[in-house]
Short mmCIF file of C-alpha atoms and ligand atoms in Angstrom, two decimals:
data_model
loop_
_atom_site.label_atom_id
_atom_site.label_comp_id
_atom_site.label_asym_id
_atom_site.label_seq_id
_atom_site.Cartn_x
_atom_site.Cartn_y
_atom_site.Cartn_z
CA UNK A 1 -9.53 -41.76 50.57
CA UNK A 2 -11.80 -42.91 48.71
CA UNK A 3 -12.03 -43.62 45.43
CA UNK A 4 -13.17 -41.08 42.58
CA UNK A 5 -13.13 -41.56 39.09
CA UNK A 6 -14.73 -39.41 36.51
CA UNK A 7 -15.62 -39.94 32.78
CA UNK A 8 -15.92 -36.24 31.61
CA UNK A 9 -17.34 -36.54 28.10
CA UNK A 10 -17.37 -33.00 25.70
CA UNK A 11 -20.86 -33.49 24.57
CA UNK A 12 -20.47 -33.46 20.40
CA UNK A 13 -23.25 -35.07 19.81
CA UNK A 14 -21.63 -39.12 19.59
CA UNK A 15 -19.24 -41.25 21.64
CA UNK A 16 -16.52 -42.37 19.68
CA UNK A 17 -14.51 -45.77 20.70
CA UNK A 18 -11.88 -43.69 21.95
CA UNK A 19 -13.45 -41.95 24.92
CA UNK A 20 -15.57 -45.13 25.63
CA UNK A 21 -12.50 -46.52 26.78
CA UNK A 22 -11.41 -44.00 28.40
CA UNK A 23 -15.23 -44.75 30.35
CA UNK A 24 -14.66 -48.20 30.24
CA UNK A 25 -11.26 -48.25 32.80
CA UNK A 26 -13.01 -45.54 34.86
CA UNK A 27 -15.43 -47.56 35.92
CA UNK A 28 -13.97 -50.26 36.45
CA UNK A 29 -11.45 -48.21 38.65
CA UNK A 30 -13.82 -47.22 40.21
CA UNK A 31 -15.63 -50.05 40.37
CA UNK A 32 -13.68 -52.78 42.20
CA UNK A 33 -11.89 -49.95 44.64
CA UNK A 34 -15.14 -49.37 46.32
CA UNK A 35 -15.02 -46.08 44.79
CA UNK A 36 -17.36 -43.99 42.58
CA UNK A 37 -17.28 -42.88 39.80
CA UNK A 38 -18.74 -39.49 38.36
CA UNK A 39 -19.82 -38.16 35.49
CA UNK A 40 -19.15 -34.78 34.69
CA UNK A 41 -19.94 -32.94 31.70
CA UNK A 42 -17.03 -30.87 30.02
CA UNK A 43 -19.41 -28.00 28.29
CA UNK A 44 -17.91 -24.94 28.01
CA UNK A 45 -16.98 -25.59 24.12
CA UNK A 46 -20.27 -24.24 23.00
CA UNK A 47 -19.26 -23.98 19.58
CA UNK A 48 -19.07 -27.21 19.45
CA UNK A 49 -22.85 -28.72 21.63
CA UNK A 50 -24.66 -30.24 20.11
CA UNK A 51 -28.52 -30.05 21.85
CA UNK A 52 -29.77 -33.56 22.57
CA UNK A 53 -26.12 -34.73 23.44
CA UNK A 54 -26.65 -35.28 27.34
CA UNK A 55 -29.51 -38.11 27.37
CA UNK A 56 -26.76 -39.63 24.27
CA UNK A 57 -24.43 -39.84 26.70
CA UNK A 58 -26.33 -41.50 29.33
CA UNK A 59 -28.01 -43.13 27.44
CA UNK A 60 -24.54 -45.03 26.03
CA UNK A 61 -23.48 -45.58 29.78
CA UNK A 62 -27.01 -46.73 31.02
CA UNK A 63 -26.49 -49.58 27.30
CA UNK A 64 -22.82 -50.58 28.53
CA UNK A 65 -24.52 -51.34 32.35
CA UNK A 66 -22.20 -48.53 34.29
CA UNK A 67 -24.46 -47.68 36.91
CA UNK A 68 -23.63 -43.70 37.89
CA UNK A 69 -22.97 -42.72 41.17
CA UNK A 70 -22.89 -38.74 40.54
CA UNK A 71 -23.57 -36.44 37.51
CA UNK A 72 -26.50 -34.13 37.21
CA UNK A 73 -28.64 -35.68 36.97
CA UNK A 74 -28.04 -37.36 41.54
CA UNK A 75 -25.88 -34.24 42.45
CA UNK A 76 -24.06 -35.97 45.41
CA UNK A 77 -22.59 -32.81 46.82
CA UNK A 78 -20.15 -31.65 44.50
CA UNK A 79 -22.34 -30.13 41.68
CA UNK A 80 -22.67 -28.66 39.42
CA UNK A 81 -21.74 -31.70 37.31
CA UNK A 82 -22.53 -29.17 33.86
CA UNK A 83 -19.83 -27.09 33.20
CA UNK A 84 -21.40 -24.15 31.65
CA UNK A 85 -23.29 -23.61 35.33
CA UNK A 86 -20.13 -23.67 37.16
CA UNK A 87 -19.17 -20.17 35.14
CA UNK A 88 -18.83 -18.70 38.75
CA UNK A 89 -16.72 -21.53 41.26
CA UNK A 90 -14.24 -21.05 38.10
CA UNK A 91 -14.79 -17.27 38.10
CA UNK A 92 -13.78 -17.24 41.74
CA UNK A 93 -10.60 -19.66 41.55
CA UNK A 94 -9.47 -17.45 38.44
CA UNK A 95 -9.55 -14.06 40.89
CA UNK A 96 -7.92 -16.06 43.72
CA UNK A 97 -4.84 -17.34 41.22
CA UNK A 98 -3.93 -13.10 40.05
CA UNK A 99 -4.46 -12.02 43.66
CA UNK A 100 -1.60 -15.09 44.61
CA UNK A 101 0.03 -13.69 41.34
CA UNK A 102 0.50 -17.24 39.82
CA UNK A 103 -2.91 -15.32 36.95
CA UNK A 104 -2.84 -11.87 34.93
CA UNK A 105 -5.74 -9.67 33.80
CA UNK A 106 -5.10 -9.69 29.63
CA UNK A 107 -7.12 -6.61 28.11
CA UNK A 108 -4.47 -6.89 24.49
CA UNK A 109 -7.36 -7.19 20.90
CA UNK A 110 -6.91 -10.23 19.27
CA UNK A 111 -5.24 -7.36 16.70
CA UNK A 112 -2.50 -7.20 18.58
CA UNK A 113 -2.99 -10.98 19.36
CA UNK A 114 -2.18 -11.99 15.88
CA UNK A 115 0.26 -9.49 15.61
CA UNK A 116 1.64 -11.71 18.01
CA UNK A 117 1.67 -14.30 15.72
CA UNK A 118 2.12 -13.35 13.17
CA UNK A 119 5.41 -12.14 14.31
CA UNK A 120 5.88 -16.18 15.60
CA UNK A 121 5.04 -17.41 11.93
CA UNK A 122 7.41 -15.17 10.44
CA UNK A 123 10.08 -16.91 12.52
CA UNK A 124 9.07 -20.75 12.44
CA UNK A 125 8.41 -20.58 16.35
CA UNK A 126 5.54 -21.57 18.32
CA UNK A 127 3.38 -18.85 19.19
CA UNK A 128 2.91 -18.24 23.01
CA UNK A 129 2.31 -14.60 24.27
CA UNK A 130 5.18 -12.17 25.22
CA UNK A 131 3.55 -11.81 28.86
CA UNK A 132 3.57 -8.34 28.23
CA UNK A 133 0.13 -7.60 29.72
CA UNK A 134 1.95 -9.25 33.25
CA UNK A 135 3.83 -5.71 33.47
CA UNK A 136 1.03 -4.06 33.71
CA UNK A 137 1.12 -1.30 36.44
CA UNK A 138 -2.21 -1.86 39.54
CA UNK A 139 -3.97 1.18 38.37
CA UNK A 140 -3.56 0.72 34.80
CA UNK A 141 -5.51 -2.68 35.22
CA UNK A 142 -8.04 -0.44 37.65
CA UNK A 143 -8.35 2.15 34.87
CA UNK A 144 -9.08 -0.67 32.28
CA UNK A 145 -11.05 -2.79 34.75
CA UNK A 146 -13.17 0.51 35.10
CA UNK A 147 -13.58 1.13 31.61
CA UNK A 148 -15.72 -2.35 31.33
CA UNK A 149 -12.14 -3.38 28.64
CA UNK A 150 -12.77 -6.98 27.49
CA UNK A 151 -10.78 -9.27 29.05
CA UNK A 152 -9.24 -13.03 29.37
CA UNK A 153 -7.56 -14.07 32.60
CA UNK A 154 -3.55 -15.82 31.48
CA UNK A 155 -1.64 -18.21 33.80
CA UNK A 156 1.94 -16.63 34.94
CA UNK A 157 4.06 -19.41 33.97
CA UNK A 158 7.90 -19.47 34.63
CA UNK A 159 10.39 -19.41 32.42
CA UNK A 160 12.59 -20.95 33.34
CA UNK A 161 12.99 -24.90 35.33
CA UNK A 162 11.25 -27.56 34.39
CA UNK A 163 7.74 -29.16 35.75
CA UNK A 164 7.67 -32.82 35.79
CA UNK A 165 4.82 -34.46 35.66
CA UNK A 166 4.95 -38.43 36.81
CA UNK A 167 1.59 -40.40 35.28
CA UNK A 168 1.33 -43.88 36.52
CA UNK A 169 1.72 -45.37 32.78
CA UNK A 170 4.90 -42.84 31.51
CA UNK A 171 6.12 -42.72 34.45
CA UNK A 172 8.53 -39.21 35.45
CA UNK A 173 7.95 -36.60 32.21
CA UNK A 174 9.81 -34.08 32.39
CA UNK A 175 8.41 -30.77 30.61
CA UNK A 176 10.42 -27.26 29.91
CA UNK A 177 8.67 -24.75 31.34
CA UNK A 178 10.28 -22.72 28.52
CA UNK A 179 7.68 -23.76 26.21
CA UNK A 180 4.99 -23.99 28.61
CA UNK A 181 2.47 -20.78 27.18
CA UNK A 182 1.16 -18.36 29.38
CA UNK A 183 -2.37 -19.90 28.50
CA UNK A 184 -6.13 -18.01 29.22
CA UNK A 185 -7.56 -19.90 32.09
CA UNK A 186 -11.02 -17.27 31.86
CA UNK A 187 -12.32 -16.09 28.25
CA UNK A 188 -13.85 -13.08 27.64
CA UNK A 189 -17.58 -14.46 27.10
CA UNK A 190 -17.01 -15.75 31.00
CA UNK A 191 -16.10 -19.51 30.08
CA UNK A 192 -13.12 -21.12 31.28
CA UNK A 193 -10.44 -22.40 29.27
CA UNK A 194 -10.85 -26.53 29.57
CA UNK A 195 -7.74 -26.51 30.76
CA UNK A 196 -8.54 -24.37 33.81
CA UNK A 197 -12.07 -25.96 34.40
CA UNK A 198 -10.97 -29.55 34.95
CA UNK A 199 -7.94 -28.82 37.32
CA UNK A 200 -10.85 -26.77 39.60
CA UNK A 201 -13.01 -29.40 39.15
CA UNK A 202 -11.50 -32.13 39.78
CA UNK A 203 -10.07 -30.55 42.06
CA UNK A 204 -13.60 -29.73 43.31
CA UNK A 205 -15.17 -33.35 42.84
CA UNK A 206 -12.39 -35.03 44.88
CA UNK A 207 -11.45 -37.42 41.90
CA UNK A 208 -8.44 -39.36 43.15
CA UNK A 209 -7.63 -40.69 39.97
CA UNK A 210 -7.61 -39.03 36.31
CA UNK A 211 -7.89 -41.29 33.19
CA UNK A 212 -7.55 -39.92 29.51
CA UNK A 213 -6.42 -39.78 26.57
CA UNK A 214 -1.96 -39.55 26.81
CA UNK A 215 -2.47 -36.55 24.20
CA UNK A 216 -3.18 -35.15 27.21
CA UNK A 217 0.13 -35.87 29.14
CA UNK A 218 1.68 -32.89 28.05
CA UNK A 219 -0.63 -30.67 29.16
CA UNK A 220 -0.42 -32.11 32.42
CA UNK A 221 2.88 -29.47 33.30
CA UNK A 222 0.02 -26.74 33.33
CA UNK A 223 -2.51 -28.30 35.19
CA UNK A 224 0.87 -29.25 37.88
CA UNK A 225 1.48 -26.02 38.16
CA UNK A 226 -2.34 -25.13 38.77
CA UNK A 227 -2.32 -27.65 41.48
CA UNK A 228 1.01 -25.97 42.58
CA UNK A 229 0.21 -21.99 42.45
CA UNK A 230 -3.91 -24.04 44.96
CA UNK A 231 -1.66 -25.21 47.65
CA UNK A 232 -4.12 -28.63 45.85
CA UNK A 233 -3.14 -32.29 45.84
CA UNK A 234 -2.67 -33.88 42.90
CA UNK A 235 -4.78 -36.49 41.16
CA UNK A 236 -2.95 -39.91 40.55
CA UNK A 237 -2.66 -39.10 36.57
CA UNK A 238 -3.62 -41.61 34.35
CA UNK A 239 -2.97 -41.57 30.10
CA UNK A 240 -4.10 -44.06 28.55
CA UNK A 241 -2.74 -44.43 24.32
CA UNK A 242 -4.61 -43.63 21.25
CA UNK A 243 -7.20 -45.84 20.42
CA UNK A 244 -6.18 -46.36 16.12
CA UNK A 245 -8.51 -47.22 13.30
CA UNK A 246 -8.05 -50.21 11.08
CA UNK A 247 -5.80 -47.61 8.61
CA UNK A 248 -4.14 -46.68 11.19
CA UNK A 249 -5.19 -42.95 11.99
CA UNK A 250 -6.64 -41.37 15.00
CA UNK A 251 -10.55 -43.01 14.96
CA UNK A 252 -12.87 -40.38 13.58
CA UNK A 253 -16.36 -39.80 12.91
CA UNK A 254 -15.07 -38.25 9.73
CA UNK A 255 -12.86 -40.76 8.68
CA UNK A 256 -16.47 -42.93 9.11
CA UNK A 257 -15.01 -44.69 12.13
CA UNK A 258 -17.80 -46.06 13.90
CA UNK A 259 -19.09 -44.50 17.03
CA UNK A 260 -20.88 -46.88 19.85
CA UNK A 261 -24.24 -45.96 18.53
CA UNK A 262 -23.28 -47.22 15.70
CA UNK A 263 -22.29 -50.30 16.31
CA UNK A 264 -25.25 -50.82 19.34
CA UNK A 265 -27.29 -50.00 16.23
CA UNK A 266 -26.30 -52.95 13.25
CA UNK A 267 -26.16 -56.04 16.03
CA UNK A 268 -23.75 -55.38 19.29
CA UNK A 269 -24.20 -55.96 22.25
CA UNK A 270 -22.93 -52.88 24.36
CA UNK A 271 -21.02 -56.17 27.01
CA UNK A 272 -19.50 -57.10 23.90
CA UNK A 273 -18.27 -54.13 22.69
CA UNK A 274 -17.18 -52.79 26.48
CA UNK A 275 -15.50 -56.41 27.30
CA UNK A 276 -13.85 -56.19 23.33
CA UNK A 277 -12.56 -52.33 24.74
CA UNK A 278 -12.03 -53.42 28.08
CA UNK A 279 -9.37 -54.99 26.06
CA UNK A 280 -8.07 -52.35 23.41
CA UNK A 281 -4.50 -50.63 25.61
CA UNK A 282 -5.09 -53.14 28.72
CA UNK A 283 -4.34 -56.82 28.82
CA UNK A 284 -5.17 -59.13 32.42
CA UNK A 285 -3.14 -61.48 33.73
CA UNK A 286 -4.57 -64.56 32.21
CA UNK A 287 -5.23 -64.75 28.31
CA UNK A 288 -8.96 -65.26 29.43
CA UNK A 289 -10.48 -63.10 26.81
CA UNK A 290 -14.95 -63.38 27.36
CA UNK A 291 -15.27 -61.64 31.09
CA UNK A 292 -18.66 -60.73 32.42
CA UNK A 293 -18.80 -57.35 34.81
CA UNK A 294 -18.00 -58.91 37.73
CA UNK A 295 -14.89 -60.53 36.19
CA UNK A 296 -12.98 -57.21 34.13
CA UNK A 297 -14.12 -55.23 37.49
CA UNK A 298 -12.25 -57.87 40.04
CA UNK A 299 -9.77 -58.76 36.86
CA UNK A 300 -9.51 -54.74 36.39
CA UNK A 301 -5.08 -53.86 37.18
CA UNK A 302 -4.52 -50.06 36.36
CA UNK A 303 -0.73 -50.58 36.03
CA UNK A 304 -1.88 -52.93 33.47
CA UNK A 305 -3.11 -50.55 30.46
CA UNK A 306 -0.44 -50.04 28.41
CA UNK A 307 1.93 -47.27 26.74
CA UNK A 308 1.12 -48.14 22.85
CA UNK A 309 -1.85 -47.11 20.97
CA UNK A 310 -3.79 -50.23 20.31
CA UNK A 311 -5.62 -51.01 16.82
CA UNK A 312 -9.75 -51.52 16.66
CA UNK A 313 -10.41 -54.65 14.68
CA UNK A 314 -13.24 -54.52 14.01
CA UNK A 315 -13.53 -59.01 13.23
CA UNK A 316 -11.90 -59.16 16.40
CA UNK A 317 -15.27 -57.09 17.83
CA UNK A 318 -17.58 -60.13 16.27
CA UNK A 319 -15.68 -62.28 16.72
CA UNK A 320 -17.01 -61.50 20.57
CA UNK A 321 -19.76 -60.87 19.50
CA UNK A 322 -20.60 -64.70 18.24
CA UNK A 323 -19.70 -65.05 22.16
CA UNK A 324 -22.23 -63.60 23.55
CA UNK A 325 -25.14 -64.24 21.08
CA UNK A 326 -24.68 -67.57 21.61
CA UNK A 327 -24.38 -67.74 25.22
CA UNK A 328 -27.68 -65.60 25.62
CA UNK A 329 -30.58 -67.93 26.91
CA UNK A 330 -33.10 -68.26 23.58
CA UNK A 331 -35.99 -66.61 24.71
CA UNK A 332 -33.79 -63.30 25.04
CA UNK A 333 -31.99 -63.95 22.04
CA UNK A 334 -35.18 -63.52 20.37
CA UNK A 335 -36.06 -60.81 21.97
CA UNK A 336 -33.17 -59.16 20.71
CA UNK A 337 -33.11 -60.78 17.45
CA UNK A 338 -36.66 -59.65 16.28
CA UNK A 339 -35.17 -55.89 16.29
CA UNK A 340 -32.95 -56.58 13.59
CA UNK A 341 -34.84 -59.19 11.52
CA UNK A 342 -37.21 -57.12 9.16
CA UNK A 343 -38.10 -59.71 5.89
CA UNK A 344 -41.59 -60.18 5.63
CA UNK A 345 -42.32 -63.19 7.60
CA UNK A 346 -47.10 -62.03 6.71
CA UNK A 347 -47.19 -66.22 5.35
CA UNK A 348 -45.31 -68.11 8.00
CA UNK A 349 -46.10 -69.29 11.86
CA UNK A 350 -44.40 -67.64 14.46
CA UNK A 351 -42.61 -71.30 15.76
CA UNK A 352 -40.89 -71.86 12.38
CA UNK A 353 -40.36 -68.32 12.23
CA UNK A 354 -39.29 -68.91 16.17
CA UNK A 355 -37.00 -71.92 14.46
CA UNK A 356 -35.22 -70.57 11.69
CA UNK A 357 -33.60 -67.87 13.91
CA UNK A 358 -32.57 -69.97 16.80
CA UNK A 359 -30.85 -72.17 13.61
CA UNK A 360 -29.08 -69.63 13.25
CA UNK A 361 -27.56 -68.11 17.04
CA UNK A 362 -24.86 -69.96 16.14
CA UNK A 363 -24.12 -67.61 13.27
CA UNK A 364 -24.30 -64.61 13.58
CA UNK A 365 -21.89 -61.94 13.82
CA UNK A 366 -24.14 -59.63 14.46
CA UNK A 367 -27.70 -58.54 14.67
CA UNK A 368 -27.96 -56.75 11.06
CA UNK A 369 -26.59 -59.51 9.55
CA UNK A 370 -29.69 -61.80 10.19
CA UNK A 371 -31.45 -59.96 7.12
CA UNK A 372 -28.47 -61.65 5.01
CA UNK A 373 -28.31 -64.78 6.03
CA UNK A 374 -32.17 -66.00 5.53
CA UNK A 375 -31.96 -64.84 2.24
CA UNK A 376 -32.49 -67.95 0.58
CA UNK A 377 -35.04 -69.46 3.15
CA UNK A 378 -37.23 -65.94 1.77
CA UNK A 379 -36.46 -66.07 -2.78
CA UNK A 380 -37.76 -67.80 -5.22
CA UNK A 381 -34.59 -68.72 -6.67
CA UNK A 382 -31.49 -68.64 -5.57
CA UNK A 383 -27.74 -68.29 -6.25
CA UNK A 384 -25.42 -71.22 -6.55
CA UNK A 385 -22.11 -69.89 -6.38
CA UNK A 386 -18.34 -70.36 -7.83
CA UNK A 387 -16.70 -72.90 -5.38
CA UNK A 388 -20.19 -74.02 -5.17
CA UNK A 389 -20.88 -75.03 -8.91
CA UNK A 390 -17.48 -76.74 -8.87
CA UNK A 391 -18.02 -78.98 -6.77
CA UNK A 392 -21.14 -79.39 -7.37
CA UNK A 393 -18.77 -81.03 -10.88
CA UNK A 394 -16.28 -82.33 -9.72
CA UNK A 395 -17.96 -86.14 -8.60
CA UNK A 396 -21.13 -88.07 -10.80
CA UNK A 397 -22.28 -88.60 -7.68
CA UNK A 398 -23.14 -85.56 -6.65
CA UNK A 399 -26.43 -85.97 -8.55
CA UNK A 400 -26.34 -89.03 -7.90
CA UNK A 401 -26.72 -88.12 -3.85
CA UNK A 402 -29.54 -85.13 -4.87
CA UNK A 403 -31.74 -87.31 -6.69
CA UNK A 404 -31.68 -89.93 -4.47
CA UNK A 405 -32.39 -88.02 -1.22
CA UNK A 406 -35.58 -86.35 -3.44
CA UNK A 407 -37.58 -89.15 -3.91
CA UNK A 408 -36.95 -89.94 -0.23
CA UNK A 409 -37.94 -86.67 1.07
CA UNK A 410 -41.59 -86.98 -1.17
CA UNK A 411 -43.21 -89.13 1.17
CA UNK A 412 -41.75 -89.07 3.94
CA UNK A 413 -43.82 -87.00 6.88
CA UNK A 414 -42.59 -83.03 8.01
CA UNK A 415 -40.35 -82.60 10.00
CA UNK A 416 -36.39 -83.34 11.81
CA UNK A 417 -36.08 -86.00 12.12
CA UNK A 418 -37.88 -87.97 8.69
CA UNK A 419 -35.73 -86.19 6.96
CA UNK A 420 -32.45 -86.61 9.21
CA UNK A 421 -33.42 -90.28 8.35
CA UNK A 422 -34.26 -89.50 4.16
CA UNK A 423 -30.20 -88.31 4.35
CA UNK A 424 -29.30 -91.73 6.92
CA UNK A 425 -31.54 -93.55 3.84
CA UNK A 426 -29.34 -91.72 1.08
CA UNK A 427 -25.89 -92.33 2.66
CA UNK A 428 -27.46 -96.15 2.95
CA UNK A 429 -28.81 -96.14 -0.60
CA UNK A 430 -25.77 -94.98 -2.47
CA UNK A 431 -22.87 -95.46 0.12
CA UNK A 432 -21.81 -92.15 0.56
CA UNK A 433 -20.89 -90.00 3.25
CA UNK A 434 -19.42 -86.70 4.59
CA UNK A 435 -19.53 -84.26 2.12
CA UNK A 436 -20.33 -85.59 -0.07
CA UNK A 437 -23.12 -86.69 1.38
CA UNK A 438 -24.80 -83.45 2.58
CA UNK A 439 -22.50 -80.67 0.85
CA UNK A 440 -24.68 -81.08 -2.46
CA UNK A 441 -27.53 -81.27 -1.03
CA UNK A 442 -27.54 -78.12 1.54
CA UNK A 443 -26.28 -75.96 -2.70
CA UNK A 444 -29.02 -77.35 -4.42
CA UNK A 445 -31.40 -76.79 -1.16
CA UNK A 446 -30.17 -73.06 -0.35
CA UNK A 447 -27.35 -72.22 -2.71
CA UNK A 448 -24.43 -72.07 0.05
CA UNK A 449 -22.19 -74.32 0.96
CA UNK A 450 -22.53 -73.70 4.66
CA UNK A 451 -24.61 -73.13 7.10
CA UNK A 452 -26.77 -74.04 10.55
CA UNK A 453 -28.10 -78.30 10.67
CA UNK A 454 -28.73 -78.82 7.38
CA UNK A 455 -32.07 -81.53 8.23
CA UNK A 456 -32.85 -77.37 10.18
CA UNK A 457 -32.47 -75.65 7.18
CA UNK A 458 -34.48 -78.31 4.59
CA UNK A 459 -37.22 -78.73 7.40
CA UNK A 460 -37.62 -73.77 7.44
CA UNK A 461 -37.19 -73.79 3.64
CA UNK A 462 -40.13 -75.86 3.45
CA UNK A 463 -40.56 -79.51 1.46
CA UNK A 464 -41.73 -77.82 -1.86
CA UNK A 465 -38.98 -75.14 -2.11
CA UNK A 466 -36.46 -78.25 -1.50
CA UNK A 467 -37.72 -80.96 -4.79
CA UNK A 468 -38.08 -77.29 -6.68
CA UNK A 469 -34.41 -76.21 -6.24
CA UNK A 470 -32.76 -80.10 -6.40
CA UNK A 471 -34.94 -80.59 -9.23
N1 LIG B 501 -13.07 -33.14 28.60
C1 LIG B 501 -12.53 -34.50 27.49
C2 LIG B 501 -12.33 -35.11 26.22
O1 LIG B 501 -14.30 -35.02 26.27
C3 LIG B 501 -11.97 -35.10 28.80
C4 LIG B 501 -11.06 -34.73 29.13
C5 LIG B 501 -10.33 -35.62 30.26
O2 LIG B 501 -11.49 -36.65 30.83
O3 LIG B 501 -10.14 -34.28 30.36
O4 LIG B 501 -11.66 -34.90 25.56
#
């Protein structure tokens, strides 16, 4: 059987990290088994819909390098792939369930339901619909329908026994049928609920593996009852534990947590984000961390998905991003970093700008960091921080070094080799080496204790500015 996985986002405007992580697992699984990766848009809750969100989902998946085998833009015979365009399909299947006696029309008004809810609240019980409409006579139902009384269609749950859910990660889970609500399948506006639509679609689209958040695990008993009522084969369920934010809470936009686009705009490379996220809740058999997409696909093993939640750690993401930046060919790196570099370089040569950007290639964690890191190449006065000042005061030799270096560079030809020579002369003249040689020059010239190659830095700051700062 051909493996078919689907990514089924709701078009709510941004893609948060948890959603994307699920998409990654779905994609890797499909590719690993030479299957198909399908995009389905779950827009049945129209109140949450944000305009342009579908384009946005496409853009994100494209940036991540995911090839969508089927979806709204490429129907391969299982469409439509947007749930709001499938209303007739859901209606037909909901009515079929009514005929089979596994669902029923419910005409209860909002007031009646509120009374039931209040009663449940007063008894500190969760609200379960009491099933009164399941007992209506055929004649009464027909009469109500003829009168045009608004209705929903509810699933008729067994009241006793247990339903077993089998999940690849969590094993067998037994759910008591008595806690299952006669949930709504079709709303009065004709839209299906998520709980109904996902089953119909996964079946009709021949999805073999359903990967989704663990929060859906308990609901799956209801889905299984639907599959059984139709006599359909169930997919393999793979529920994945949550990705928690750095504060240990669920990741959310409201919490200010970054979405994929936020990260992208900050200068995180999509391949690095995908690599990092693939390891949130999944671990390869080896301790390799940096993976190309092909390596992720061949190493991905769904049985190694973790049962416990994982924590998003921006420092770790930065480490991955740093590796990807370091490994970019120079040309590609320059094109990329120039999107984030906003300093005024109108009085500099193209050569100077490229060299500046290149000396930071091994030092960057994310794109937008470039402006901050290069600040001292653009300001007149530099700030020397406390630690650097302390270093300068720690040994009288520091002053001798900067004075000697100043003299050495006064008349040299201005290039990196000559600057290195000058540093070497200071070393021989004063008989100093290591930290005591480099640090005073670096601190006085750039204001910082750490940075790219010293001679490159000095060269780019320029002779006049360096001499002025040294003095
Ligand atoms: N539309 C659901 C969501 O965004 C999808 C859940 C699923 O994959 O079944 O959470």
